[in-house]
PDB file of C-alpha atoms and ligand atoms in Angstrom:
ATOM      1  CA  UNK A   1      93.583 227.989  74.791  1.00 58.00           C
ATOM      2  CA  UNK A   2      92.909 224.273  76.373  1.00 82.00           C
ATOM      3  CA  UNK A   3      91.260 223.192  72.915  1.00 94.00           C
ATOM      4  CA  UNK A   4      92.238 222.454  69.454  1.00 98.00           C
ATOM      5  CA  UNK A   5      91.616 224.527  66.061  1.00 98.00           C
ATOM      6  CA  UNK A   6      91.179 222.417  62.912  1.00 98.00           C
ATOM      7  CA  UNK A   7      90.223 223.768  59.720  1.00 98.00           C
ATOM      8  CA  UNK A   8      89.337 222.303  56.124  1.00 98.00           C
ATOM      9  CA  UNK A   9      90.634 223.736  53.135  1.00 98.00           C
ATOM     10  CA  UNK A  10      90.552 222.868  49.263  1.00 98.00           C
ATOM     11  CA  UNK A  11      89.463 223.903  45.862  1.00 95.00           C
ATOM     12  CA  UNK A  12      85.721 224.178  45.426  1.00 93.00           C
ATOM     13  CA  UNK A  13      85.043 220.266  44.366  1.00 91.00           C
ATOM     14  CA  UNK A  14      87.622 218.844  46.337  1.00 94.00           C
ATOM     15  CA  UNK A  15      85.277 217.397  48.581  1.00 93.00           C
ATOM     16  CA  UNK A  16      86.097 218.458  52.016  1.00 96.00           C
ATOM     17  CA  UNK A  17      82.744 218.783  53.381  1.00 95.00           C
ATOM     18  CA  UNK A  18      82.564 214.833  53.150  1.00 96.00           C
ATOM     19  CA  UNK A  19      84.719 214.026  55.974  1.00 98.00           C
ATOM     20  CA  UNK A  20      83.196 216.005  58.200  1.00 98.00           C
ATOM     21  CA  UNK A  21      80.587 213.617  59.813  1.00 98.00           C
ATOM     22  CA  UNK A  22      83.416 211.064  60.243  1.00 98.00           C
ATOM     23  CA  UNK A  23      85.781 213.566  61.472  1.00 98.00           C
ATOM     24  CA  UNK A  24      83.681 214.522  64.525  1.00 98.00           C
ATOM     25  CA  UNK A  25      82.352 210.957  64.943  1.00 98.00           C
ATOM     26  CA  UNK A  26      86.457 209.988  65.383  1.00 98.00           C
ATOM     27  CA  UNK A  27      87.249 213.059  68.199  1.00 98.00           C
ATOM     28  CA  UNK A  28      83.997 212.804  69.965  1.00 98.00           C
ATOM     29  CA  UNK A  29      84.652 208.635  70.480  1.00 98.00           C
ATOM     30  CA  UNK A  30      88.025 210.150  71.930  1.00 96.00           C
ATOM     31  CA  UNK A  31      85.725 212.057  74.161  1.00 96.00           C
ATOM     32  CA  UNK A  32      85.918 215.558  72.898  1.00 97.00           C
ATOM     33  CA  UNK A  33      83.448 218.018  72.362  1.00 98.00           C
ATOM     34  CA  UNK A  34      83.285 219.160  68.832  1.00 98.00           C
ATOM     35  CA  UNK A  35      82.102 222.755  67.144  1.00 98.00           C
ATOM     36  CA  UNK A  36      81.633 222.449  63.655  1.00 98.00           C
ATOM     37  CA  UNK A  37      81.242 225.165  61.795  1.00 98.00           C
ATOM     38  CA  UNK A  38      82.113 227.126  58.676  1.00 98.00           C
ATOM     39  CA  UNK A  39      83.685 230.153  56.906  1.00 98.00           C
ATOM     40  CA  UNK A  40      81.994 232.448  55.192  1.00 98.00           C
ATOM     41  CA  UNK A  41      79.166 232.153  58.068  1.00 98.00           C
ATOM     42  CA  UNK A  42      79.518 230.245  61.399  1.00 98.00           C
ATOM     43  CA  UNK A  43      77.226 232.906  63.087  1.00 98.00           C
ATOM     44  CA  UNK A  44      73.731 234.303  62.614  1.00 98.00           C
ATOM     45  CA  UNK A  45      75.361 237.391  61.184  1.00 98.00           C
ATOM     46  CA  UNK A  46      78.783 235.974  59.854  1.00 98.00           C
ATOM     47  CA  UNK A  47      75.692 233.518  57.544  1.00 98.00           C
ATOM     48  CA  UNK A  48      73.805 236.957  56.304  1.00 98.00           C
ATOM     49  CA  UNK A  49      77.423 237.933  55.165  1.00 98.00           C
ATOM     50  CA  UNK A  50      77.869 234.570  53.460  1.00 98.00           C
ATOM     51  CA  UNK A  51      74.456 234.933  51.459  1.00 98.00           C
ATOM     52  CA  UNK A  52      75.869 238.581  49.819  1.00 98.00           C
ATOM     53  CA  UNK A  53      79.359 237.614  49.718  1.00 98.00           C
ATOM     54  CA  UNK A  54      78.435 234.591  47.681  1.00 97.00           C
ATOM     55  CA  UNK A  55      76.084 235.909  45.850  1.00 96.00           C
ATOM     56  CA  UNK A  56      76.470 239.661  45.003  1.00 97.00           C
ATOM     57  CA  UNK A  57      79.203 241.270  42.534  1.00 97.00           C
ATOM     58  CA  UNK A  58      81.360 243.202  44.539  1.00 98.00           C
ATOM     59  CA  UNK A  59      84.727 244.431  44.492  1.00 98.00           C
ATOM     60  CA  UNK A  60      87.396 241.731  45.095  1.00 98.00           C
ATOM     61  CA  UNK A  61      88.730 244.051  48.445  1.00 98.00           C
ATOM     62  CA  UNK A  62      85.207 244.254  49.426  1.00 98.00           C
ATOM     63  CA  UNK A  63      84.720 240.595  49.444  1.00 98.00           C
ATOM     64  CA  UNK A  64      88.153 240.141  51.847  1.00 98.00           C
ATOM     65  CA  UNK A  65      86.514 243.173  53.928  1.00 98.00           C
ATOM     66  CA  UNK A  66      83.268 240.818  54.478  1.00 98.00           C
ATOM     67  CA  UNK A  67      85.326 237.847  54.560  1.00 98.00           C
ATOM     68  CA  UNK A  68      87.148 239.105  57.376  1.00 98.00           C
ATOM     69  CA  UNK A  69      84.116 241.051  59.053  1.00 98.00           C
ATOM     70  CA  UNK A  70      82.329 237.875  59.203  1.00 98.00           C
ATOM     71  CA  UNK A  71      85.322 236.223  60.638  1.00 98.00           C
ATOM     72  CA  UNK A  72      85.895 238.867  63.686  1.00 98.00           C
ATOM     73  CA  UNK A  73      82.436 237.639  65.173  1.00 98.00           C
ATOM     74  CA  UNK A  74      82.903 233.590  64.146  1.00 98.00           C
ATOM     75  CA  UNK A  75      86.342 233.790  66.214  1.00 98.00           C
ATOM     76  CA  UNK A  76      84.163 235.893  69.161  1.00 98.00           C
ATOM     77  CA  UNK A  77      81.217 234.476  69.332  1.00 98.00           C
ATOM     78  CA  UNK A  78      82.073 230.673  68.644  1.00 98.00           C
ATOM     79  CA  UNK A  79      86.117 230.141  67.809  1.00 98.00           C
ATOM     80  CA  UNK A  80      87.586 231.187  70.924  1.00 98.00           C
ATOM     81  CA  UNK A  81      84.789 230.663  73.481  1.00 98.00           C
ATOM     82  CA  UNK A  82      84.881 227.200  72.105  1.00 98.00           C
ATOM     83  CA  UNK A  83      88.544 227.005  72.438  1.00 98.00           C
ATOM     84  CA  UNK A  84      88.768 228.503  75.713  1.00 97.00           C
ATOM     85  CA  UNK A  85      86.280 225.531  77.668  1.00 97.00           C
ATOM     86  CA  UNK A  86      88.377 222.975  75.616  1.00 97.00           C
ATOM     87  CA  UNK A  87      86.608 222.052  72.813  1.00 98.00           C
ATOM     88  CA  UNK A  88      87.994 221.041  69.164  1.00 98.00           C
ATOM     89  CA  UNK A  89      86.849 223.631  66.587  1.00 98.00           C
ATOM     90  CA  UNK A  90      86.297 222.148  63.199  1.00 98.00           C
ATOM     91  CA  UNK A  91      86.043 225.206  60.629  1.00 98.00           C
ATOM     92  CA  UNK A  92      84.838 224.357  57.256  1.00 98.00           C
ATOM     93  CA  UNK A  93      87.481 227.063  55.939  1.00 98.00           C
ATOM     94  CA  UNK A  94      89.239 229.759  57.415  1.00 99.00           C
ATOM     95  CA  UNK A  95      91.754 232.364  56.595  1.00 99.00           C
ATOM     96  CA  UNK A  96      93.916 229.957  54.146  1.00 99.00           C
ATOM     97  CA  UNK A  97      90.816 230.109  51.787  1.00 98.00           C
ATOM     98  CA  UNK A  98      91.176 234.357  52.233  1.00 98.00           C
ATOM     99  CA  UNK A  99      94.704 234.136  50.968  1.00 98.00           C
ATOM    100  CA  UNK A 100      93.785 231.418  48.468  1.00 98.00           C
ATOM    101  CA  UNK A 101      90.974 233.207  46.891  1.00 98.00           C
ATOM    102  CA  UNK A 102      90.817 236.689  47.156  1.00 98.00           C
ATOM    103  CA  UNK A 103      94.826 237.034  46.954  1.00 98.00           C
ATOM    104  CA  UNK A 104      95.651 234.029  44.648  1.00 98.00           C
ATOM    105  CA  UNK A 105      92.702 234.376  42.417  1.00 97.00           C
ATOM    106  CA  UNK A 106      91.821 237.678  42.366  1.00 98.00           C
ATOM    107  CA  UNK A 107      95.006 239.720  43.294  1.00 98.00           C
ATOM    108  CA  UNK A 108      94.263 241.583  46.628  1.00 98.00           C
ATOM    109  CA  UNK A 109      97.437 242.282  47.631  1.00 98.00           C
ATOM    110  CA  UNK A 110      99.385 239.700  50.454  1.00 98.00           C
ATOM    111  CA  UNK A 111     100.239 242.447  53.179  1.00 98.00           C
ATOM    112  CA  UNK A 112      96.507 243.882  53.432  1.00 98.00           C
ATOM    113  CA  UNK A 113      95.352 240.436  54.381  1.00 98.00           C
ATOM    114  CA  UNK A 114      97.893 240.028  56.265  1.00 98.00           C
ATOM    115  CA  UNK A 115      97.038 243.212  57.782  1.00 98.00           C
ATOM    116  CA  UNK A 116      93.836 242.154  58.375  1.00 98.00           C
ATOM    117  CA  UNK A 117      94.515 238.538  59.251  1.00 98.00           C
ATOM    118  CA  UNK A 118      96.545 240.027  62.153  1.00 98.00           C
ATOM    119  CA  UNK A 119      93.786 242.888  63.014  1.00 98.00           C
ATOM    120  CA  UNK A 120      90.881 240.261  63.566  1.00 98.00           C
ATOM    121  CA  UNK A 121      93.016 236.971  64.835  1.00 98.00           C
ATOM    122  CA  UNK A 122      95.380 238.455  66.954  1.00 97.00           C
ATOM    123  CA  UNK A 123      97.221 235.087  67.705  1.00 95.00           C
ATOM    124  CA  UNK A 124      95.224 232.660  66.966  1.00 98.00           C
ATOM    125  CA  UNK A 125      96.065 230.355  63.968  1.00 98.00           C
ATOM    126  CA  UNK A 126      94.409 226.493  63.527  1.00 98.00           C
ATOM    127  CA  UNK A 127      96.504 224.096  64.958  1.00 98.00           C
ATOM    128  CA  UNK A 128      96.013 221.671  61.815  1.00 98.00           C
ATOM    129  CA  UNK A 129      94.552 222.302  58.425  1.00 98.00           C
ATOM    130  CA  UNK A 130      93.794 219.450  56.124  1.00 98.00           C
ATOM    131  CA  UNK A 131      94.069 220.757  52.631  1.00 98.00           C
ATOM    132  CA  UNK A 132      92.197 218.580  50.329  1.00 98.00           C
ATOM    133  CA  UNK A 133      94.084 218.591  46.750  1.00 98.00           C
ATOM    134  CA  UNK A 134      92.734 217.673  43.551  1.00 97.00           C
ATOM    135  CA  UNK A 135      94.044 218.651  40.192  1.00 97.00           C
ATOM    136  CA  UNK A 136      92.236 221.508  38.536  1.00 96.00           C
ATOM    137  CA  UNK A 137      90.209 219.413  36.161  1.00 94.00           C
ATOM    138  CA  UNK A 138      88.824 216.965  38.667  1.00 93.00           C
ATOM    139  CA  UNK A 139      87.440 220.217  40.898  1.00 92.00           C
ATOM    140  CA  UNK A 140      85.925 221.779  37.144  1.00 90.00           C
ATOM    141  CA  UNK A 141      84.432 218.277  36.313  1.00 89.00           C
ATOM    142  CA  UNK A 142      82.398 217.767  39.880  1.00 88.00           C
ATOM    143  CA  UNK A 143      81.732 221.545  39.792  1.00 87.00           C
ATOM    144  CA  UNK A 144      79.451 221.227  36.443  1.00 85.00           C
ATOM    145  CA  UNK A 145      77.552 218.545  37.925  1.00 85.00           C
ATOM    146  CA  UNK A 146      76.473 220.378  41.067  1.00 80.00           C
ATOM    147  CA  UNK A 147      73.191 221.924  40.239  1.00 71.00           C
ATOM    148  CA  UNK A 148      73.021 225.936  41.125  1.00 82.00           C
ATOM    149  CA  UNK A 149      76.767 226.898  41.540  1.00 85.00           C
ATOM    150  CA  UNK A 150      77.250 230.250  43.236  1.00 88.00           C
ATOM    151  CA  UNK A 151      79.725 232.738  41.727  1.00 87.00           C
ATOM    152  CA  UNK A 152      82.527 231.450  43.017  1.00 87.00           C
ATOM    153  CA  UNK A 153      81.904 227.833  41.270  1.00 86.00           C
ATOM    154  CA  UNK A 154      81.028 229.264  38.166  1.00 84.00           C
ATOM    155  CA  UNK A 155      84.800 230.358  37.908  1.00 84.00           C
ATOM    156  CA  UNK A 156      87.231 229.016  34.844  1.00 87.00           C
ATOM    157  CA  UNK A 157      89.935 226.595  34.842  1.00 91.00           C
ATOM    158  CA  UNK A 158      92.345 229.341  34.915  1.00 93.00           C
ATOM    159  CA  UNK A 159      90.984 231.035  37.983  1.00 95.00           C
ATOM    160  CA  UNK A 160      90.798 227.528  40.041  1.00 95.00           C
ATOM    161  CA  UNK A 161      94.460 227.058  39.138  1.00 96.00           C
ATOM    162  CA  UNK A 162      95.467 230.043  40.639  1.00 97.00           C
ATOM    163  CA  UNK A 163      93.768 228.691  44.184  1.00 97.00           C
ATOM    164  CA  UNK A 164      95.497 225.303  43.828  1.00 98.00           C
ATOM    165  CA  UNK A 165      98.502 227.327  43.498  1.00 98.00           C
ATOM    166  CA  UNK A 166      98.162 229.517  46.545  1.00 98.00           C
ATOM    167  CA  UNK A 167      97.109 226.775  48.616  1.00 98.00           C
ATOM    168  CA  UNK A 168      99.839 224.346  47.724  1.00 98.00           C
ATOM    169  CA  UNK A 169     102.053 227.303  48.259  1.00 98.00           C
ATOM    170  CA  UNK A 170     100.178 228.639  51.648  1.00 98.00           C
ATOM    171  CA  UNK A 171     100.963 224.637  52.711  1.00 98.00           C
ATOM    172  CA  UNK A 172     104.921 224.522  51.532  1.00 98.00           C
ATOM    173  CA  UNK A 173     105.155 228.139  53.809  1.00 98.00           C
ATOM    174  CA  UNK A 174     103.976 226.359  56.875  1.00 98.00           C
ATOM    175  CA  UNK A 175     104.857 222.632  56.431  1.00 98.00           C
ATOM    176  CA  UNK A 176     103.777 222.393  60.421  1.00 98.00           C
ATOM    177  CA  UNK A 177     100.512 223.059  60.133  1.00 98.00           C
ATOM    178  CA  UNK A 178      99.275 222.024  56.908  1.00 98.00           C
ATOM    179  CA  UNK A 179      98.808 218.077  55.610  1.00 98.00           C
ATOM    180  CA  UNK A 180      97.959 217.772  51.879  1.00 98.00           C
ATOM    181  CA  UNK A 181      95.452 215.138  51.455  1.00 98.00           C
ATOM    182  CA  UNK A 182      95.331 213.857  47.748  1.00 98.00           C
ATOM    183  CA  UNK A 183      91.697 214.007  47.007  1.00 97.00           C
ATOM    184  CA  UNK A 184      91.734 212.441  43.922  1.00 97.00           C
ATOM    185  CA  UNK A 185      91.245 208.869  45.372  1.00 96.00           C
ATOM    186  CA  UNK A 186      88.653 206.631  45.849  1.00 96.00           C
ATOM    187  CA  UNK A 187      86.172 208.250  48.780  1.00 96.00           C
ATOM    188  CA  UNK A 188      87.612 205.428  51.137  1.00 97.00           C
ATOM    189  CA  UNK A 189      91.199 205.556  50.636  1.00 98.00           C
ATOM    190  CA  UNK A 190      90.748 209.723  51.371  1.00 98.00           C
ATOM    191  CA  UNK A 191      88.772 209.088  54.077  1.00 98.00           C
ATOM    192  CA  UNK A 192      91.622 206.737  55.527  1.00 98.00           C
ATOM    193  CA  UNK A 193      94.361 209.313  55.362  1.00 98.00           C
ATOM    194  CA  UNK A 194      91.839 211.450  57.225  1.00 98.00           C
ATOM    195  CA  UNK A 195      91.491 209.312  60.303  1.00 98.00           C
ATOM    196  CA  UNK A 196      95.230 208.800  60.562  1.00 98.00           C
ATOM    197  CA  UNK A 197      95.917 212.496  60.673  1.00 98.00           C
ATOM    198  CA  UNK A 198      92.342 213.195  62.844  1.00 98.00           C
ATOM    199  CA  UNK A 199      94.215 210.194  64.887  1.00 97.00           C
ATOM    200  CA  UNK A 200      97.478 211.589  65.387  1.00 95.00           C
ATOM    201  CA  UNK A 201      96.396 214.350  66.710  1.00 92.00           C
TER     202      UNK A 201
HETATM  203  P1  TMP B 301      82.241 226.428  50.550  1.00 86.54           P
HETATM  204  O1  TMP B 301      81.509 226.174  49.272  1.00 86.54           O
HETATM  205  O2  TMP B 301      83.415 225.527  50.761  1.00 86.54           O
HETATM  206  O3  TMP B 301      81.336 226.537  51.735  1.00 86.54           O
HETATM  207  O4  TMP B 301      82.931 227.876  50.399  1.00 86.54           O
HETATM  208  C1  TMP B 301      82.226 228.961  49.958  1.00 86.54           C
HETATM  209  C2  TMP B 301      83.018 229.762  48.979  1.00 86.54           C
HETATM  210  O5  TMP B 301      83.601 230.885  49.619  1.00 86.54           O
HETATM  211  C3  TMP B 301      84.142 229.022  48.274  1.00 86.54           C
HETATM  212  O6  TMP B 301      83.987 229.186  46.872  1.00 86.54           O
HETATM  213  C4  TMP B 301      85.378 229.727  48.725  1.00 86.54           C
HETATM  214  C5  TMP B 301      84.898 231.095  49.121  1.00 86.54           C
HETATM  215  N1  TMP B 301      85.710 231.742  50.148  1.00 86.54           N
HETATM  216  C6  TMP B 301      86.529 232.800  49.786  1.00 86.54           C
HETATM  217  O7  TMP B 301      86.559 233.187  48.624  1.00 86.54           O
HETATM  218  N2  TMP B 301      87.288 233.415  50.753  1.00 86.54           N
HETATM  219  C7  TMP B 301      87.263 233.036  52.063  1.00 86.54           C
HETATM  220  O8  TMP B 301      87.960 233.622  52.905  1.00 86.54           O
HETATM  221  C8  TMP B 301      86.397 231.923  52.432  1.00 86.54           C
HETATM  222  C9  TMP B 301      86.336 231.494  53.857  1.00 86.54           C
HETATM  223  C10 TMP B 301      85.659 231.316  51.451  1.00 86.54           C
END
């Protein structure tokens, strides 16, 4: 693999998605070709799966199933062909969010999405993931002001504390991959700390 995998990760609210124009405007002045794109969806199919998994009631093991069924064609059909001529993925989310979510917040158990997670990736894990922290209150408070939440925004305190949780945790398991961005900060002080790390790449 000649290119480099970066994913985005955070609490719904945190306000990843924001830095992505700026992100890619940073590598591509560096010369790079950039793929950005986003879990659940990425693909014409993997975005069908995204519509029901974000939408429907379903089991909590069904939703990983989808999760990760949606994921098997993203890394096929855009991850690792991208990858492979040398290009910088950006992934609005990726398997982080799987065990932040479905195992943190609703209990499906570590090992089968690790089984999984090893099933559909094989070897491939980002080579950076920015996780964009805010405390739980912050994330509620921008939440209510977005206008049609789907299910997963419509969540309690209690369940978005139990993502922060898993996701500071996920980052303290693999200190070389992860940098925790504290979101709670003016838009242009966060957006600072991302260039330096997009930077020092
Ligand atoms: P987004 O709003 O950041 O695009 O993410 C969509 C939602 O999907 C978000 O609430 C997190 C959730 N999600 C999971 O529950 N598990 C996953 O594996 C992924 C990728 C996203």
């Amino acid at each position: 693999m000649l290119g480099k995998f970066i994913t985005l990760e955070g609490m719904d609210g945190a306000g990843k998605s924001t830095h992505i124009p700026h992100i890619i405007a940073i590598l591509q002045a560096q010369g790079h070709e950039v793929v950005s794109t986003r879990e659940p969806g990425g693909t014409p199919l993997g975005e069908r799966l995204r519509e029901l998994v974000l939408h429907e009631p379903m089991h909590a093991e069904t939703e990983t199933l989808l999760m990760f069924a949606a994921r098997r064609e993203h890394i096929d059909c855009v991850i690792n062909p991208a990858l492979a001529r040398g290009a910088y993925v950006l992934s609005d989310r990726f398997t982080d969010a799987t065990y932040a979510y479905q195992c943190g917040a609703k209990s499906v158990a570590a090992d089968k999405i690790e089984m999984l997670e090893k099933w559909v990736q094989a070897d491939l894990q980002p080579d950076v993931t920015l996780l964009f922290d805010v405390p739980v209150e912050v994330s509620v408070q921008r939440l209510l002001a977005a206008r049609s939440p789907d299910k997963f925004e419509r969540e309690n305190a209690e369940f978005f504390t139990r993502i922060r949780q898993a996701y500071l945790q996920r980052a303290l398991e693999n200190p070389a991959r992860f940098r925790v961005i504290d979101a709670n900060q003016p838009l242009d002080e966060v957006s600072k700390v991302v260039e330096k790390i997009i930077l020092s790449l």
